[in-house]
PDB file of C-alpha atoms in Angstrom:
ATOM      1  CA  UNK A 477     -21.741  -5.881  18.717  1.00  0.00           C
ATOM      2  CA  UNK A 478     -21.306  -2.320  17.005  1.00  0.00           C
ATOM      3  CA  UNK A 479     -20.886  -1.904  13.002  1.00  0.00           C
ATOM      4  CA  UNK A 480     -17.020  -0.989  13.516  1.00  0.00           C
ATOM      5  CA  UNK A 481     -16.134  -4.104  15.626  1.00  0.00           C
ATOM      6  CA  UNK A 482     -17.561  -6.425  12.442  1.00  0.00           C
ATOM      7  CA  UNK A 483     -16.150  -4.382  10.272  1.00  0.00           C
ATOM      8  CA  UNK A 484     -12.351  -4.603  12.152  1.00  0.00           C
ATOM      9  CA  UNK A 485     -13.636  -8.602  12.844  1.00  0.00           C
ATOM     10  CA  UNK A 486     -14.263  -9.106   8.889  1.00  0.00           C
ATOM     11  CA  UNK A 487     -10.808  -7.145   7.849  1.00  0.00           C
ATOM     12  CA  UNK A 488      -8.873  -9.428  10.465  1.00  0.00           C
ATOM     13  CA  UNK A 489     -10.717 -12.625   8.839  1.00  0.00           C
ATOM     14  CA  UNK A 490      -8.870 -11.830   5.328  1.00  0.00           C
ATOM     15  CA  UNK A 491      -5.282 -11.666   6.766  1.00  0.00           C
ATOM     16  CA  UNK A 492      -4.428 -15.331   5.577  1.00  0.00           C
ATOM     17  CA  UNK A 493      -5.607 -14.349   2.182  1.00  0.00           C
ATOM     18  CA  UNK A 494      -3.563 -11.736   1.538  1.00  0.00           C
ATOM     19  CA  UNK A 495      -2.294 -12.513  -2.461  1.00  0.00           C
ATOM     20  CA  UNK A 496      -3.127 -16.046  -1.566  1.00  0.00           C
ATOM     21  CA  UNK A 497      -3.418 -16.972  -5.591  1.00  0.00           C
ATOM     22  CA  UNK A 498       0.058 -15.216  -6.380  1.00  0.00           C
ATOM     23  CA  UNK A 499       2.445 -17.344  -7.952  1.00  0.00           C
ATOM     24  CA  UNK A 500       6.153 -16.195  -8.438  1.00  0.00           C
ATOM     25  CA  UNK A 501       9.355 -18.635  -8.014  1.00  0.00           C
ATOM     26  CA  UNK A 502      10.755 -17.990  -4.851  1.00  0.00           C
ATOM     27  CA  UNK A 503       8.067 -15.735  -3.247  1.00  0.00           C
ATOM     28  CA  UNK A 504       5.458 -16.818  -0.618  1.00  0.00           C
ATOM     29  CA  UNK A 505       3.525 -14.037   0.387  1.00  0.00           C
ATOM     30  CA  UNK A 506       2.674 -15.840   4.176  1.00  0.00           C
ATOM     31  CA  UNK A 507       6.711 -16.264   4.193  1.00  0.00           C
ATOM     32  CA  UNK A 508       7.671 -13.270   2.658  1.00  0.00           C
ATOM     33  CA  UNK A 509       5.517  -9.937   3.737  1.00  0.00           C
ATOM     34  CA  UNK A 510       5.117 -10.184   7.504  1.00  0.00           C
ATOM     35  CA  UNK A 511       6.784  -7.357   8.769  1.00  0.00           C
ATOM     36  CA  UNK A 512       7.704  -5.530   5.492  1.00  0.00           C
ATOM     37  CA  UNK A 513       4.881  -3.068   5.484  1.00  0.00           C
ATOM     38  CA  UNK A 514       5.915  -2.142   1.579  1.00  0.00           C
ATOM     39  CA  UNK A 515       4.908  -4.052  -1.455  1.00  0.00           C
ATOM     40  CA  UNK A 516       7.232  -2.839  -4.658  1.00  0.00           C
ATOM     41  CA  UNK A 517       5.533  -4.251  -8.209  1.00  0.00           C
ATOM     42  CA  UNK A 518       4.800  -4.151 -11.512  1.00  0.00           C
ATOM     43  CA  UNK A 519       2.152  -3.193 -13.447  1.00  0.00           C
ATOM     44  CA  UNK A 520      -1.960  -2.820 -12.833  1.00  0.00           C
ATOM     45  CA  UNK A 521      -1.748  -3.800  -9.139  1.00  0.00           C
ATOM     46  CA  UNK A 522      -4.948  -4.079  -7.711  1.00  0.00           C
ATOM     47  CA  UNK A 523      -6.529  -5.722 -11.306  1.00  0.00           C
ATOM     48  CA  UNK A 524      -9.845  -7.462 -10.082  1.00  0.00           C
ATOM     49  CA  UNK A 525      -9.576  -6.173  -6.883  1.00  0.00           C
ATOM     50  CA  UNK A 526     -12.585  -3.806  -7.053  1.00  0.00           C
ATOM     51  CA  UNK A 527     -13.800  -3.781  -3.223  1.00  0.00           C
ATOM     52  CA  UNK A 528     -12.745  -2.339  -0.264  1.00  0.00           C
ATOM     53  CA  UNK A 529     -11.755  -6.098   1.014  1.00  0.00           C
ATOM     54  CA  UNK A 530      -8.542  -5.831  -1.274  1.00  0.00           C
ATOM     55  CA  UNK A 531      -7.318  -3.058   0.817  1.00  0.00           C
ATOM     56  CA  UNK A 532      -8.421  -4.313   4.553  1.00  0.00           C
ATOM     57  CA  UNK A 533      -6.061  -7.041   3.127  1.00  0.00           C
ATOM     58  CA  UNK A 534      -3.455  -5.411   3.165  1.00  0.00           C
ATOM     59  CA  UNK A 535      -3.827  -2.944   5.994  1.00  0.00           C
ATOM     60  CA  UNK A 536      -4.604  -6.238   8.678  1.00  0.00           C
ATOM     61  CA  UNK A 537      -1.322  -7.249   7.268  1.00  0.00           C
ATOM     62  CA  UNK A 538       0.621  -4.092   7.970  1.00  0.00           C
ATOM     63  CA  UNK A 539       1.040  -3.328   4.088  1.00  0.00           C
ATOM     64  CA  UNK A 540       1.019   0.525   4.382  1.00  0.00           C
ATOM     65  CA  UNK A 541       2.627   1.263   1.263  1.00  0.00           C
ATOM     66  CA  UNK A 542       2.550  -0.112  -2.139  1.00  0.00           C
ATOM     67  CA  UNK A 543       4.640   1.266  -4.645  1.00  0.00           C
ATOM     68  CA  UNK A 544       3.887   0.473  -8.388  1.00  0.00           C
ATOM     69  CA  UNK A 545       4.581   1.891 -12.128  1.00  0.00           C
ATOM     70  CA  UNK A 546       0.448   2.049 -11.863  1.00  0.00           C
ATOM     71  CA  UNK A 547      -2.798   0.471 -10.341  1.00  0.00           C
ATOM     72  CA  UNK A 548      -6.140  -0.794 -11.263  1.00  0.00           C
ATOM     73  CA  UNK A 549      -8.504   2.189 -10.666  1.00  0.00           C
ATOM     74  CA  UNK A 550     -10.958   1.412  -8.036  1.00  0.00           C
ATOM     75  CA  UNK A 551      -8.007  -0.251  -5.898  1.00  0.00           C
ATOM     76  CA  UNK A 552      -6.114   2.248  -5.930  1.00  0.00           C
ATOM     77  CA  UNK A 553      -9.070   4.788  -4.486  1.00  0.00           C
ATOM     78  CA  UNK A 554      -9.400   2.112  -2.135  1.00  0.00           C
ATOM     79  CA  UNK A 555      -5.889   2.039  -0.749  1.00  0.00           C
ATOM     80  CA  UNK A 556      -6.762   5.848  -0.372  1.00  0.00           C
ATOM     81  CA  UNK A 557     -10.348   5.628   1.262  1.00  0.00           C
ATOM     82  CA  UNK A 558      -8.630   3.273   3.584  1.00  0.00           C
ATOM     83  CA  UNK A 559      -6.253   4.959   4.551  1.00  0.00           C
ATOM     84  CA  UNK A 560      -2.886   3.368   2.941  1.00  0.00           C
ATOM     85  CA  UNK A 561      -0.695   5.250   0.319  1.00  0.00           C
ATOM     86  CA  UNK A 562      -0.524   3.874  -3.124  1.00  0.00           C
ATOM     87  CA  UNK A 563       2.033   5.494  -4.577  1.00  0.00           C
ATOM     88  CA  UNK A 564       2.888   5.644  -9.258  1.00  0.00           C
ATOM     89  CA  UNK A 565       6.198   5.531 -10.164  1.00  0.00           C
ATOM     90  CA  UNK A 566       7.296   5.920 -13.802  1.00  0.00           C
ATOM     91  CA  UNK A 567       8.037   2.117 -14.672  1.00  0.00           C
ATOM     92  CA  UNK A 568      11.906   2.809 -15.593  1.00  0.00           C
ATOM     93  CA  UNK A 569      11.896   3.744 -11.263  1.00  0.00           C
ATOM     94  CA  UNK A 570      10.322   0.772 -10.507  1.00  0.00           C
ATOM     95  CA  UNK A 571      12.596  -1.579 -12.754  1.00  0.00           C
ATOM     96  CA  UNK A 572      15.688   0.545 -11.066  1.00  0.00           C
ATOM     97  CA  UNK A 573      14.719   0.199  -7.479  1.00  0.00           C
ATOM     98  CA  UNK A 574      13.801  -4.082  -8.527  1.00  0.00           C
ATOM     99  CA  UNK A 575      17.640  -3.971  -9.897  1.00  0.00           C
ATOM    100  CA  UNK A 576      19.719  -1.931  -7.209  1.00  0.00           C
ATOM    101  CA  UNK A 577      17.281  -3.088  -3.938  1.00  0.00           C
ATOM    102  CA  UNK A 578      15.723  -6.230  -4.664  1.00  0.00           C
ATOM    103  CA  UNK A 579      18.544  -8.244  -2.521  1.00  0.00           C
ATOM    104  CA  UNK A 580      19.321  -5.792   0.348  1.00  0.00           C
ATOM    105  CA  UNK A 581      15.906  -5.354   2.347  1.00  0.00           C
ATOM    106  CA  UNK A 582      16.068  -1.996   2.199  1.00  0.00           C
ATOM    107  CA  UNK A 583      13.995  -0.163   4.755  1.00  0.00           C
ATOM    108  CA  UNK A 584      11.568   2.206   2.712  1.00  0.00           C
ATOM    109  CA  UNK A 585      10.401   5.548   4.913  1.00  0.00           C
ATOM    110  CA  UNK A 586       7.971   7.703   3.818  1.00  0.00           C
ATOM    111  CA  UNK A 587       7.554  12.262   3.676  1.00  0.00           C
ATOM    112  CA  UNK A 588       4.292  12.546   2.695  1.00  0.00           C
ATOM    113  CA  UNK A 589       4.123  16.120   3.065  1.00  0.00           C
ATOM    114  CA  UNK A 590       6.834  16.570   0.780  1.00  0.00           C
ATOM    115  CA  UNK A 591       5.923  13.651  -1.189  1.00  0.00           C
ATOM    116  CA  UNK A 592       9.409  11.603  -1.385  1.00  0.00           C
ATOM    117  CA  UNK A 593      10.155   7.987  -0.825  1.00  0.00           C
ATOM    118  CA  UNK A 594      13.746   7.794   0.531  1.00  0.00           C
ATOM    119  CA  UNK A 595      15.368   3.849   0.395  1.00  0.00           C
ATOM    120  CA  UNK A 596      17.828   3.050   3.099  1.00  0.00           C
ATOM    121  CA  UNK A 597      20.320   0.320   2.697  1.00  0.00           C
ATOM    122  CA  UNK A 598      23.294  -0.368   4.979  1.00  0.00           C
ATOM    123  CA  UNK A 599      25.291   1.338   2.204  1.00  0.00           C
ATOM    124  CA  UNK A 600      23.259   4.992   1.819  1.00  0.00           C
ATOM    125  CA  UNK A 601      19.806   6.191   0.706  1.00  0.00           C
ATOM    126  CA  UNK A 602      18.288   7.526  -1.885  1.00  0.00           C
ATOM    127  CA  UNK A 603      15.530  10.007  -2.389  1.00  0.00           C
ATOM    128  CA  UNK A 604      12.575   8.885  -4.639  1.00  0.00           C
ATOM    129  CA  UNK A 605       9.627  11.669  -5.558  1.00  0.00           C
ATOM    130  CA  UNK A 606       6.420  10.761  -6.139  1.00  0.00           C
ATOM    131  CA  UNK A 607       3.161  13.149  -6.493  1.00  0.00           C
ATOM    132  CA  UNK A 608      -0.157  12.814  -5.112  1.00  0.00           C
ATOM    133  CA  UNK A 609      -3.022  14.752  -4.935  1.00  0.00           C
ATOM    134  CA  UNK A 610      -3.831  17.141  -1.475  1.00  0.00           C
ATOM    135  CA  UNK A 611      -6.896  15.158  -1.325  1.00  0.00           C
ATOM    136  CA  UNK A 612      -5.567  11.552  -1.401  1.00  0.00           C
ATOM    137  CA  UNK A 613      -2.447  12.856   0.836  1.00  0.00           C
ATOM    138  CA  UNK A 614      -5.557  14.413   3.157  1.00  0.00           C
ATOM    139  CA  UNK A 615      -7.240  10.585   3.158  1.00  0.00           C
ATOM    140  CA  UNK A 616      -3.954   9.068   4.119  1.00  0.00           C
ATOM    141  CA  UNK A 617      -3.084  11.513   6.800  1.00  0.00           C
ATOM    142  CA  UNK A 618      -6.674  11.175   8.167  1.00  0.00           C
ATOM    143  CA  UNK A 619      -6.007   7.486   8.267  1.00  0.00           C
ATOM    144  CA  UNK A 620      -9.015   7.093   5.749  1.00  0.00           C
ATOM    145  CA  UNK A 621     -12.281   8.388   4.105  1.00  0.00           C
ATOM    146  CA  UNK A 622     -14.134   7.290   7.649  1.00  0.00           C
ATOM    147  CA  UNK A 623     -11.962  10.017   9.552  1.00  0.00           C
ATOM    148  CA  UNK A 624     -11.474  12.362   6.949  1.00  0.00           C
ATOM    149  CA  UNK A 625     -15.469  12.578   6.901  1.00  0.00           C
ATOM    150  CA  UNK A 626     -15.171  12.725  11.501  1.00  0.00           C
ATOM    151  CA  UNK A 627     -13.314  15.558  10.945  1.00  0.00           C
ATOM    152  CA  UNK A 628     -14.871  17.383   8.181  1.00  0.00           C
ATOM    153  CA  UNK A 629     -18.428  16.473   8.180  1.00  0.00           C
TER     154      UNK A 629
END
């Protein structure tokens, strides 16, 4: 068995784990994520979430995106070095797009060249910037620090 195919076995072994210990009335993460692909939260996502496994995660669960006022250091480089897009929003955004979007399911799509967020409801869209740095934008296009490396290195 090659190094990548334990590696892609041990990400797929955390999918039911995925924010297992999250508690929040009227949220189940197994009920509630599959086929989002975008988590939208509060503050210091990713707090004792130090390793890699955090991120696989999320990625074997088809989280792409997760959008927050701000994120526990190391996590966030992980989202990056795997190849998923953690986005900062000022808090204020964040508590906006909770207040207008929370009950539509909007559909979230992402310019990462240009760096903007645009939510689409039934009733319109609406444009949110974000910044991030040409290197993490270069991770996430690359699909990751593995294949940034392949095509640098």
């Amino acid at each position: 068995m090659s190094r990548l195919s334990r590696t892609e076995n041990a990400k797929e072994a955390l999918k039911p784990y995925l924010l297992e210990d999250l508690e929040l009335d009227g949220f189940d993460p197994r009920r509630d994520l599959p086929g989002k692909g975008v988590i939208v939260t509060r503050e210091n996502f990713g707090c004792g979430s130090s390793r890699e496994h955090a991120a696989w995660a999320l990625e074997v669960n088809e989280i792409h995106l997760v959008v927050a006022p701000n994120f526990a250091r190391i996590f966030r480089q992980n989202m990056f070095n795997c190849g998923l897009l953690a986005v900062e929003l000022p808090a204020g955004t964040v508590d906006h797009l909770f207040a207008v979007y929370a009950d539509l399911n909007p559909r979230i799509d992402i310019d990462l060249e240009q760096a903007i967020l645009t939510i689409r409801t039934a009733e319109g869209s609406e444009p949110v910037p974000f910044t991030i740095s040409d290197f993490d934008r270069a991770l996430v296009t690359a699909g990751g620090w593995l294949k940034y490396a392949d095509k640098k290195y």
